[in-house]
Tab-separated table of C-alpha atoms in Angstrom:
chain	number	residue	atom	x	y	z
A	47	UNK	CA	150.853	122.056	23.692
A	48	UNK	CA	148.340	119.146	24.698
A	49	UNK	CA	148.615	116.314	27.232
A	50	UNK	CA	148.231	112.909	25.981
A	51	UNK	CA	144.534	112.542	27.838
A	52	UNK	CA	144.252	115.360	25.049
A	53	UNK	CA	143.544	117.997	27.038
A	54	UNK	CA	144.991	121.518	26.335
A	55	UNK	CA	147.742	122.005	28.550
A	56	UNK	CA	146.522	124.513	31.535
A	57	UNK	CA	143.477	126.153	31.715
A	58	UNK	CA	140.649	125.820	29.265
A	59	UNK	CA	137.998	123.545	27.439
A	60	UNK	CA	138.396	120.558	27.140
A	61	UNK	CA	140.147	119.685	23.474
A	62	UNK	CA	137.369	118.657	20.708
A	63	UNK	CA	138.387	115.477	19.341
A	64	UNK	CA	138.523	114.404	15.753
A	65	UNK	CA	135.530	112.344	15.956
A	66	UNK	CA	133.353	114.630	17.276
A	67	UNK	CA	134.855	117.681	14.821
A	68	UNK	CA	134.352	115.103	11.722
A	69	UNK	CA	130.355	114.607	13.209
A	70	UNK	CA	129.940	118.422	13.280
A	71	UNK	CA	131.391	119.280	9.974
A	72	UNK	CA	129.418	116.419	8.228
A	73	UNK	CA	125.880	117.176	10.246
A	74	UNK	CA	127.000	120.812	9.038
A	75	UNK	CA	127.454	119.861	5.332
A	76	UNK	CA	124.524	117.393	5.112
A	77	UNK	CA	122.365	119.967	5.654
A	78	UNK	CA	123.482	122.398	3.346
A	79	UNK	CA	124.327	120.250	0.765
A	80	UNK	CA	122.052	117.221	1.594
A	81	UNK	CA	124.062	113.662	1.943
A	82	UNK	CA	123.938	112.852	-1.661
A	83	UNK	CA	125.643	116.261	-2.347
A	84	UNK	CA	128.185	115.755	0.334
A	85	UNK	CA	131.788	114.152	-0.125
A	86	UNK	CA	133.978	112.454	2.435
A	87	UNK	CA	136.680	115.107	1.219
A	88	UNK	CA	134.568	117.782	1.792
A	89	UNK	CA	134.055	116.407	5.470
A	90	UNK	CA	137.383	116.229	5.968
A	91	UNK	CA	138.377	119.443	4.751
A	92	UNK	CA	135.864	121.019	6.800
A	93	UNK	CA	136.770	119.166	9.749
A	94	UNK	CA	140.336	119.535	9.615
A	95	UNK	CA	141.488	116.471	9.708
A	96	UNK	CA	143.290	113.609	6.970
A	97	UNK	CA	141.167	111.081	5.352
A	98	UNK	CA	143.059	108.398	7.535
A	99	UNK	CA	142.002	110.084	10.391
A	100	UNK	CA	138.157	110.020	9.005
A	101	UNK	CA	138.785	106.226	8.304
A	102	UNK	CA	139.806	105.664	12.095
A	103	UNK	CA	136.621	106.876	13.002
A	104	UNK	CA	134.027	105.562	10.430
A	105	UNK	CA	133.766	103.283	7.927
A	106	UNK	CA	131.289	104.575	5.465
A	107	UNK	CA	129.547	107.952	4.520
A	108	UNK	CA	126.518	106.364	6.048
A	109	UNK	CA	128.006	105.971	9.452
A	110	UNK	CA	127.947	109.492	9.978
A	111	UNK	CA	123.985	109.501	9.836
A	112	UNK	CA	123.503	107.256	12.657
A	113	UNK	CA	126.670	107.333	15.234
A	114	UNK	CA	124.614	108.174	17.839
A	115	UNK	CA	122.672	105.374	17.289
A	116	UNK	CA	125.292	103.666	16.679
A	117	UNK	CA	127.148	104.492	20.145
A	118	UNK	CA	123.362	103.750	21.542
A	119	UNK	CA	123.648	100.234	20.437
A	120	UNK	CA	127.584	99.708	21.918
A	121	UNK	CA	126.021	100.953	25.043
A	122	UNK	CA	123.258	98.580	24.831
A	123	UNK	CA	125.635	95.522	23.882
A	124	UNK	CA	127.716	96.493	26.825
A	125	UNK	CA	125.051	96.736	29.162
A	126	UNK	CA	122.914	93.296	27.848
A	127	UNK	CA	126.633	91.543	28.255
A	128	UNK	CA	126.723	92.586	31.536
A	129	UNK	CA	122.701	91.901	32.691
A	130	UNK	CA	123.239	88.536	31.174
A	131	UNK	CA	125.336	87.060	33.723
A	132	UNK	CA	123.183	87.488	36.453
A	133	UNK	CA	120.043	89.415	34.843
A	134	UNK	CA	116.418	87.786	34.662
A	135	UNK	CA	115.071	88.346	31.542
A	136	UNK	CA	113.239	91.612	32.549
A	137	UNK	CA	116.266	92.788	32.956
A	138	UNK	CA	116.714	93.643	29.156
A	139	UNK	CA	113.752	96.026	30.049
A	140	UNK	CA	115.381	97.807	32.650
A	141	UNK	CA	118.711	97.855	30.298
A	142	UNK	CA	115.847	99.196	26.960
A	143	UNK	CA	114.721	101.973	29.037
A	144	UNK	CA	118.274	103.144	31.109
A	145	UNK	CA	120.083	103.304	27.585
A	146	UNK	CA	116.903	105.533	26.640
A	147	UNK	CA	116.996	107.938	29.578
A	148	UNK	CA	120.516	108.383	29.448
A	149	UNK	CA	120.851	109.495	25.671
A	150	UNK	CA	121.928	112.751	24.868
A	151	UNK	CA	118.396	114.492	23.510
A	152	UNK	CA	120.484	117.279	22.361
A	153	UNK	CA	121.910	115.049	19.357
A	154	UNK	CA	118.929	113.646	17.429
A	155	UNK	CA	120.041	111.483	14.733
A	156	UNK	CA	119.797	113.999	11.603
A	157	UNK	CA	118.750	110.612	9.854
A	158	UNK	CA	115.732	110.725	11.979
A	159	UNK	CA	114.913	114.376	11.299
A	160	UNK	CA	116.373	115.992	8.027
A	161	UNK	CA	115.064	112.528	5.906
A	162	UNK	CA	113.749	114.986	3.366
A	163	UNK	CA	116.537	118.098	3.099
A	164	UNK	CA	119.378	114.705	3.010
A	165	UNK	CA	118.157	113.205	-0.278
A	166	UNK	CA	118.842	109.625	-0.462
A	167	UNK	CA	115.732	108.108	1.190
A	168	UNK	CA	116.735	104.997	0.371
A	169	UNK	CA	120.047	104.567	1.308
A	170	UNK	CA	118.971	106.495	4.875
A	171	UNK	CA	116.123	103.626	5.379
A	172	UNK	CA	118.931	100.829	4.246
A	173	UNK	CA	121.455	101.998	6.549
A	174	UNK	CA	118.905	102.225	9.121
A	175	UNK	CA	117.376	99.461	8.796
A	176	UNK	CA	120.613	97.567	9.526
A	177	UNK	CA	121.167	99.093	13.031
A	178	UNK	CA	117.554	97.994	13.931
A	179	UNK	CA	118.994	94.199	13.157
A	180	UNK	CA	121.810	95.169	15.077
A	181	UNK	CA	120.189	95.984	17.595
A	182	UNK	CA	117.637	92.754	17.433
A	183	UNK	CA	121.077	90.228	17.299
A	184	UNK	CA	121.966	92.317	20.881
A	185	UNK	CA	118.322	91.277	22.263
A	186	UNK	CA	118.552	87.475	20.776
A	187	UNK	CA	122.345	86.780	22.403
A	188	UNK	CA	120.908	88.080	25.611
A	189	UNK	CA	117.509	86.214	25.188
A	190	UNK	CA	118.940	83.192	23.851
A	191	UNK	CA	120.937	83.072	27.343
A	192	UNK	CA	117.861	83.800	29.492
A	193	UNK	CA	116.198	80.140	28.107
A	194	UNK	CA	119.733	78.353	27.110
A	195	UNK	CA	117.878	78.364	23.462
A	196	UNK	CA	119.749	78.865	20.608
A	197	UNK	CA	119.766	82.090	19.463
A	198	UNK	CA	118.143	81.125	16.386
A	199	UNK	CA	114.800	79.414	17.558
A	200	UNK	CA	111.541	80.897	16.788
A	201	UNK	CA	110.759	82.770	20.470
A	202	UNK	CA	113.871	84.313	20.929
A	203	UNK	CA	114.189	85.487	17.616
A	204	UNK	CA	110.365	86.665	17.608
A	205	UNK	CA	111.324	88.719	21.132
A	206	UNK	CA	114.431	90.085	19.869
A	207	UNK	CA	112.693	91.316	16.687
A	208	UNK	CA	109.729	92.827	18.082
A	209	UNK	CA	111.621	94.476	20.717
A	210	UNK	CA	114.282	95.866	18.231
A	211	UNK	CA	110.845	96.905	16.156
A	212	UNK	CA	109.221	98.407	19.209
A	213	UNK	CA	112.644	100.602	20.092
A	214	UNK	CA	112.913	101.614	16.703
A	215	UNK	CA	109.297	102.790	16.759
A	216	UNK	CA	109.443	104.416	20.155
A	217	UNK	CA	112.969	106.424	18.531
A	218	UNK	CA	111.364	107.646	15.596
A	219	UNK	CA	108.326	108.631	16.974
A	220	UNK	CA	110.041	110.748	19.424
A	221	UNK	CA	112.435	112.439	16.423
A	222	UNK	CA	109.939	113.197	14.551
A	223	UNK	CA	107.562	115.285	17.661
A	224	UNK	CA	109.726	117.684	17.697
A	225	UNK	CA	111.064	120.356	19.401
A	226	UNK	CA	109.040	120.403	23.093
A	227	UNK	CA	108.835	116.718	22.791
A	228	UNK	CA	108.673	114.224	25.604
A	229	UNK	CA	111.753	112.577	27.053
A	230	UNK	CA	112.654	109.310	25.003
A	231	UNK	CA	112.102	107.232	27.711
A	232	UNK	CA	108.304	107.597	27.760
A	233	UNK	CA	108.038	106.984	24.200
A	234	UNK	CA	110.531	103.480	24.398
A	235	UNK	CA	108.240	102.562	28.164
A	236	UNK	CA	105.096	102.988	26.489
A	237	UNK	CA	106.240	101.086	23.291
A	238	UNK	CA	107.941	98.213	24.817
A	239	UNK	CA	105.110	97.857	27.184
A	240	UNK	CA	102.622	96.947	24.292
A	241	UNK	CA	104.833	93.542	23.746
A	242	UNK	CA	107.128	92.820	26.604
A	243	UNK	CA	104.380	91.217	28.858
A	244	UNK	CA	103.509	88.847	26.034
A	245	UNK	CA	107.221	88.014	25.679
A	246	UNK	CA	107.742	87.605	29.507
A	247	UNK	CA	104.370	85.139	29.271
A	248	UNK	CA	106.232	82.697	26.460
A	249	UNK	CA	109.566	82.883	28.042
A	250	UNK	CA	107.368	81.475	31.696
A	251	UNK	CA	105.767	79.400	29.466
A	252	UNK	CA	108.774	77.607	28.222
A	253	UNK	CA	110.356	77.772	31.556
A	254	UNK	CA	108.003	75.516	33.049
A	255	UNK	CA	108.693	73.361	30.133
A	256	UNK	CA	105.297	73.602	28.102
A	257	UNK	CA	106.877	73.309	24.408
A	258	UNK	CA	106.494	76.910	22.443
B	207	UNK	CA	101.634	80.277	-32.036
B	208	UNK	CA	100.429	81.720	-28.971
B	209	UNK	CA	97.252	82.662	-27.429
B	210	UNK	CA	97.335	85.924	-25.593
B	211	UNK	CA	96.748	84.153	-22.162
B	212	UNK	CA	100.099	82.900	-22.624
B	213	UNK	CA	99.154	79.238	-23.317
B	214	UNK	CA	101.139	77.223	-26.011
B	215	UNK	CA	97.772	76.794	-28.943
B	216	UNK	CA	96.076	73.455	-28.820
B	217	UNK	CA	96.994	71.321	-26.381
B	218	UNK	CA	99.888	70.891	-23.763
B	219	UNK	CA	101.704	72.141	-20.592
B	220	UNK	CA	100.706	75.921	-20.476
B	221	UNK	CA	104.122	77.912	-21.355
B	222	UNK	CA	106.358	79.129	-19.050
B	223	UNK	CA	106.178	82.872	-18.505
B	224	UNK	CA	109.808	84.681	-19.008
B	225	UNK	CA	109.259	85.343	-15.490
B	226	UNK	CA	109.706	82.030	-14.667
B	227	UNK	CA	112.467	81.471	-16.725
B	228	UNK	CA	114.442	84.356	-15.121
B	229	UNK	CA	113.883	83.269	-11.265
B	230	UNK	CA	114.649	79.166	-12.215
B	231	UNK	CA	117.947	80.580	-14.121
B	232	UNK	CA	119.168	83.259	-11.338
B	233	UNK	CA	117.972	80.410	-8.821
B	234	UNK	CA	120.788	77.677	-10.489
B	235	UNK	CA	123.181	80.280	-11.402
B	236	UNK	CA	122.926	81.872	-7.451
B	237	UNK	CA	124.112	78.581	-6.687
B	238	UNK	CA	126.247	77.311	-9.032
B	239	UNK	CA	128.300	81.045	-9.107
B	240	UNK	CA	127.768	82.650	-5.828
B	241	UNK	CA	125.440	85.938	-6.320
B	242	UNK	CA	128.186	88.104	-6.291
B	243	UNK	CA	129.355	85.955	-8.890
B	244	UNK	CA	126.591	86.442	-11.389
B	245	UNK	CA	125.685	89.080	-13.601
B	246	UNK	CA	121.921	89.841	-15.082
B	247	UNK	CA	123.800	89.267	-18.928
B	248	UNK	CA	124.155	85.692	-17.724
B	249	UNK	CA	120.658	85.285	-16.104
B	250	UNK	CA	118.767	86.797	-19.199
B	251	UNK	CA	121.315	84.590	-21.390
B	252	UNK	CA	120.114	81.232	-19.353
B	253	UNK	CA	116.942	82.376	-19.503
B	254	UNK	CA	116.822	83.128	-22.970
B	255	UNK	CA	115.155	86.108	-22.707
B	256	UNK	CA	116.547	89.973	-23.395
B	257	UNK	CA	117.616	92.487	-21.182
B	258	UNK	CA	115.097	94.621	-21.956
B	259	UNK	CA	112.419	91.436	-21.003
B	260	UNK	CA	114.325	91.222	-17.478
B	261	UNK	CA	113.902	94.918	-16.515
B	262	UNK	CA	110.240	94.278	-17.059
B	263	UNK	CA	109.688	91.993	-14.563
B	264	UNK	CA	112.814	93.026	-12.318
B	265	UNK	CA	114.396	96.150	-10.765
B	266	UNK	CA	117.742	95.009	-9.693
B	267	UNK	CA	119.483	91.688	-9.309
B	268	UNK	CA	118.615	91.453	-5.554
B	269	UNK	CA	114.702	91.298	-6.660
B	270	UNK	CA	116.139	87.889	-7.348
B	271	UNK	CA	116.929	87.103	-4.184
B	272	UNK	CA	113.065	87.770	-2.623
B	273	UNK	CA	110.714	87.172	-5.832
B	274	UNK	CA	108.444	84.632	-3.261
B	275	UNK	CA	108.443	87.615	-0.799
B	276	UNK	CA	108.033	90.418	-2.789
B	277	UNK	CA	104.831	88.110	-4.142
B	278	UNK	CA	103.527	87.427	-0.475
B	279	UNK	CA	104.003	91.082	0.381
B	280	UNK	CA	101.850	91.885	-2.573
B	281	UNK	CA	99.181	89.711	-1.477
B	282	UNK	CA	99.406	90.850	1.921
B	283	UNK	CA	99.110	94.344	0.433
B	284	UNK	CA	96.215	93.416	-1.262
B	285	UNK	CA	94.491	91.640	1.723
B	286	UNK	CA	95.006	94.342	3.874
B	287	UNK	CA	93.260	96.465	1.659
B	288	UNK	CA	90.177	94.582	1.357
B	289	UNK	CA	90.121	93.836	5.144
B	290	UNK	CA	90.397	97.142	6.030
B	291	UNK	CA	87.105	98.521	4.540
B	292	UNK	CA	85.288	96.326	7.184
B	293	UNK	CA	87.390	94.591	9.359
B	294	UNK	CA	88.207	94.756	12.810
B	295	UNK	CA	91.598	94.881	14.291
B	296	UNK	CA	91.876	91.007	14.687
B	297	UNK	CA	91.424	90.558	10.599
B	298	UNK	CA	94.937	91.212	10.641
B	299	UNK	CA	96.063	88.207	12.414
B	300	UNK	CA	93.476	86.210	10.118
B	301	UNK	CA	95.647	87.752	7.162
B	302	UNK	CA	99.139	86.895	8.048
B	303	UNK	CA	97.773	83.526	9.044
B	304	UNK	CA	96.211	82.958	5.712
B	305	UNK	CA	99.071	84.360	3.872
B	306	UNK	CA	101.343	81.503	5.765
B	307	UNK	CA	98.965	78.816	5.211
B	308	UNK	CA	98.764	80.070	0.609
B	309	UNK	CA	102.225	79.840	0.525
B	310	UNK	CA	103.952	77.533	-1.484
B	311	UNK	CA	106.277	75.618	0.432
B	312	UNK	CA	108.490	74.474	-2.762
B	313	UNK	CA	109.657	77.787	-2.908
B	314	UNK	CA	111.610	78.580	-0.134
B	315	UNK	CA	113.303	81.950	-0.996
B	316	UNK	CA	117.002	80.963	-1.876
B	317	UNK	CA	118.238	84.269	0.255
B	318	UNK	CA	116.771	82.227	3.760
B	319	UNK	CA	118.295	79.048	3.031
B	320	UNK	CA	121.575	79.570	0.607
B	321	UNK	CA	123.602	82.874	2.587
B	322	UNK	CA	126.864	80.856	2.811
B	323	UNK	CA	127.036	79.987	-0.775
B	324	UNK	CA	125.614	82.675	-2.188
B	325	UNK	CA	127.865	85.399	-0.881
B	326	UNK	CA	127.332	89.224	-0.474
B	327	UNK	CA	126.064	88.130	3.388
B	328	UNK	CA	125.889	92.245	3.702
B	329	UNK	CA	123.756	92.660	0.352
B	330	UNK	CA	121.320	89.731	1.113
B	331	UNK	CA	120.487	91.416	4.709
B	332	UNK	CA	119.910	94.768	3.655
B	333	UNK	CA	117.598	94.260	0.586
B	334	UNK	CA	115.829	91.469	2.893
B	335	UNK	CA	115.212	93.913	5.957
B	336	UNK	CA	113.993	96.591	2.912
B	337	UNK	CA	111.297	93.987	2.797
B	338	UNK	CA	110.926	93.633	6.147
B	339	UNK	CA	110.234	97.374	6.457
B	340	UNK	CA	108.056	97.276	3.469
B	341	UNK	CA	105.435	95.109	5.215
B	342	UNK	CA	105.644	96.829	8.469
B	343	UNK	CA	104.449	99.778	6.366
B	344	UNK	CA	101.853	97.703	4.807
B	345	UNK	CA	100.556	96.758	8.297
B	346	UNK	CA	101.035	100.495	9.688
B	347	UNK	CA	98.396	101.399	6.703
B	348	UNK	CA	95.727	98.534	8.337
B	349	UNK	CA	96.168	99.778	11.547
B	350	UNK	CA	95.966	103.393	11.188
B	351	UNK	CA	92.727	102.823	9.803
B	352	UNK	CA	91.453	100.703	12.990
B	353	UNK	CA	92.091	103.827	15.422
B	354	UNK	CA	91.661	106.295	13.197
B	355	UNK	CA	95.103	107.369	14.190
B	356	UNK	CA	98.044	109.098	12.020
B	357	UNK	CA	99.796	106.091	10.773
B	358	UNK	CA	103.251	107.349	12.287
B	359	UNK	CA	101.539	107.253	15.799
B	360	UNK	CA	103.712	105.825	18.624
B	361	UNK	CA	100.802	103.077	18.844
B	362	UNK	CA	100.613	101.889	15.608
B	363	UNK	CA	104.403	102.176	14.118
B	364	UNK	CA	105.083	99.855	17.578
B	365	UNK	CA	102.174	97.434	16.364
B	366	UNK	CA	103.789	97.250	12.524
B	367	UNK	CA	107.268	96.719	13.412
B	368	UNK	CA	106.747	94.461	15.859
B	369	UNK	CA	103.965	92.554	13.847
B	370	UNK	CA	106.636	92.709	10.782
B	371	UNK	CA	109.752	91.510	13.401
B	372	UNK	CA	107.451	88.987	14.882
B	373	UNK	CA	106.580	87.629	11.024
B	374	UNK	CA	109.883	87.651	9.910
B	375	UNK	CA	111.484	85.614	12.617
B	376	UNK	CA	108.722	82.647	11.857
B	377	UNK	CA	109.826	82.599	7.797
B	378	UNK	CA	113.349	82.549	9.274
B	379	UNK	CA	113.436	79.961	12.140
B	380	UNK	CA	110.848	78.286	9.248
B	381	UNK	CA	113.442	78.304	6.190
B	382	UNK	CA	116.335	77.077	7.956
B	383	UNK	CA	114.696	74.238	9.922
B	384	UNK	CA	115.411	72.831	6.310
B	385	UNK	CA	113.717	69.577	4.468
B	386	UNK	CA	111.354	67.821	7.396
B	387	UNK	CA	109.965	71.098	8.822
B	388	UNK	CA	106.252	71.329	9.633
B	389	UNK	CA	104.209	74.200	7.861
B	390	UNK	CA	104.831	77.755	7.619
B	391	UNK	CA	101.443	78.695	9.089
B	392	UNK	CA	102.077	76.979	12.780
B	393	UNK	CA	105.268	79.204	13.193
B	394	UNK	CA	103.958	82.459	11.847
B	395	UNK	CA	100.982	81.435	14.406
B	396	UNK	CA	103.741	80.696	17.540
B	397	UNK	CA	105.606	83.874	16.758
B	398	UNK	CA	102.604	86.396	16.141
B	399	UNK	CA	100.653	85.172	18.893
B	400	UNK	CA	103.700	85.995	21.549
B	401	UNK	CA	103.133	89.906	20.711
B	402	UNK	CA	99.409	89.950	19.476
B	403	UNK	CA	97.488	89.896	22.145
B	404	UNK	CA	99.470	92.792	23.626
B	405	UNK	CA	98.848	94.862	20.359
B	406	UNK	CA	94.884	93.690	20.877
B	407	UNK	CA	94.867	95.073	24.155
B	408	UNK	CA	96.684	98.397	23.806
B	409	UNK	CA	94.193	99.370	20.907
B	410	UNK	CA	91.332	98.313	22.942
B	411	UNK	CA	92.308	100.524	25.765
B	412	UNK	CA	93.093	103.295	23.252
B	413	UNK	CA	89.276	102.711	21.765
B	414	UNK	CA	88.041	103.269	25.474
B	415	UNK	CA	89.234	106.379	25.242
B	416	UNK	CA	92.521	106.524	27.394
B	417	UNK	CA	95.531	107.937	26.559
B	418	UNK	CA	98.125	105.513	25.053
């Protein structure tokens, strides 16, 4: 019998959720099998769980290669909301390089790691490639509040991008040293530190009302 | 009767290469039909030119959509190359700069300027940040070769994406600022020089020998 927090009732572990038993069986089974050779069925089967309860979770075969990325970049939009009412804009630093030493280094997007037992290069890089963009439209609504710019002028979309490139550099990097790598955080510090002083200089810049 | 440089014999307008004719036909049917709502049958029809012809020139219908940047990402390809044999790490500024200032400015890629009636919002970003991606790597090459460093370093994968975010946002904020905007070449200048000189002095400190 479980309680509703989901819980087993008395002693014992904590329940495993659905989410995180779909994410096992498909890291599991991507491996094996590589992504191409893998089936949302099969997931499910191994999982345990409906295909409506797969569909609550994710929306997409792809999702399942980057979810912690993915729950890396709802942290960072929750944090960036939250800096932006009262944050400077080195703030989004500080928020860059908290989200990065508090991610679990035990879960490694496979996507970053297994690129060539998964097959499917290019639909890994698309699918990617869009959470890096999802990532820069995070930076440019906090950036574009920072300067009361639009989110679409050429600085703040230039700093969001090259931040969002920089992270994504700093992530991959790190994946791909290795077991006995570094923590993450010294690989997104040393990576953001390359551009954010530039970025800080325009943002002055434009502060003290020089045009960009 | 044709020459085999393409030219119509004798005199008059040289002929239009089936190229041509397929980007001006996907270009009017893009916007008379939506993208989604045009098939490569009616492109090759328009264009009077076979199917066969199209997959010459064309992988997929979304090559449509970035013909003028697939182009400039050849060129930059190709200047990259021929800096790299002697120049220093600043040719690579000179590049993108001189890449802006060759473009022609008639031919605004449609996908920049036309998302919200061409449709397929989803399929326009993800084959445009595959290009994105593709000249980060083409930049990543260059600037391996200026530190002598594994072009998946930390150093210069940061360097690449954030050159190739930085670029990006100036064609961008460029394309939408519509009929009236100034050149290409002054925003790719605004936006690169936020991050370059950053990138300039990380590799400089790298070249004196300390640890990155």
């Amino acid at each position: 019998m479980q309680t509703s927090a989901g819980q087993t009732a008395g002693v014992g572990r904590p329940k495993v959720s659905s989410r995180q038993l779909i994410e096992d069986a498909a890291a599991e089974l991507f491996i094996e099998n590589t992504y191409v050779g893998t089936t949302i069925d099969q997931i499910t089967t191994r999982a345990g769980v409906s295909r409506a309860t797969f569909f609550n979770y994710f929306g997409a075969k792809s999702d399942l290669l980057w979810f912690e990325v993915d729950r890396a970049n709802d942290s960072l939009r929750a944090a960036c909301a939250a800096a932006s009412a009262t944050g400077s804009l080195e703030s989004i630093r500080d928020v860059i390089l908290e989200l990065a030493a508090g991610f679990d280094e035990r879960r490694v997007p496979l996507a970053l790691t297994q690129t060539e037992v998964m097959g499917a290069a290019d639909e890994i890089v698309q699918s990617g490639l869009v959470r890096i963009a999802t990532q820069a439209s995070v930076f440019a609504d906090f950036l574009s509040a920072r300067g009361a710019r639009h989110r679409d002028d050429l600085l703040v979309r230039t700093a969001a991008n090259a931040l969002a490139g920089a992270v994504a550099a700093a992530w991959i990097t790190w994946a791909r040293d290795g077991i006995g790598r570094s923590p993450l955080e010294g690989y997104v510090a040393e990576s953001v530190d390359v551009i954010f002083p530039g970025i800080r200089a325009a943002f002055e810049s434009v502060a003290r009302g020089n045009t960009f």
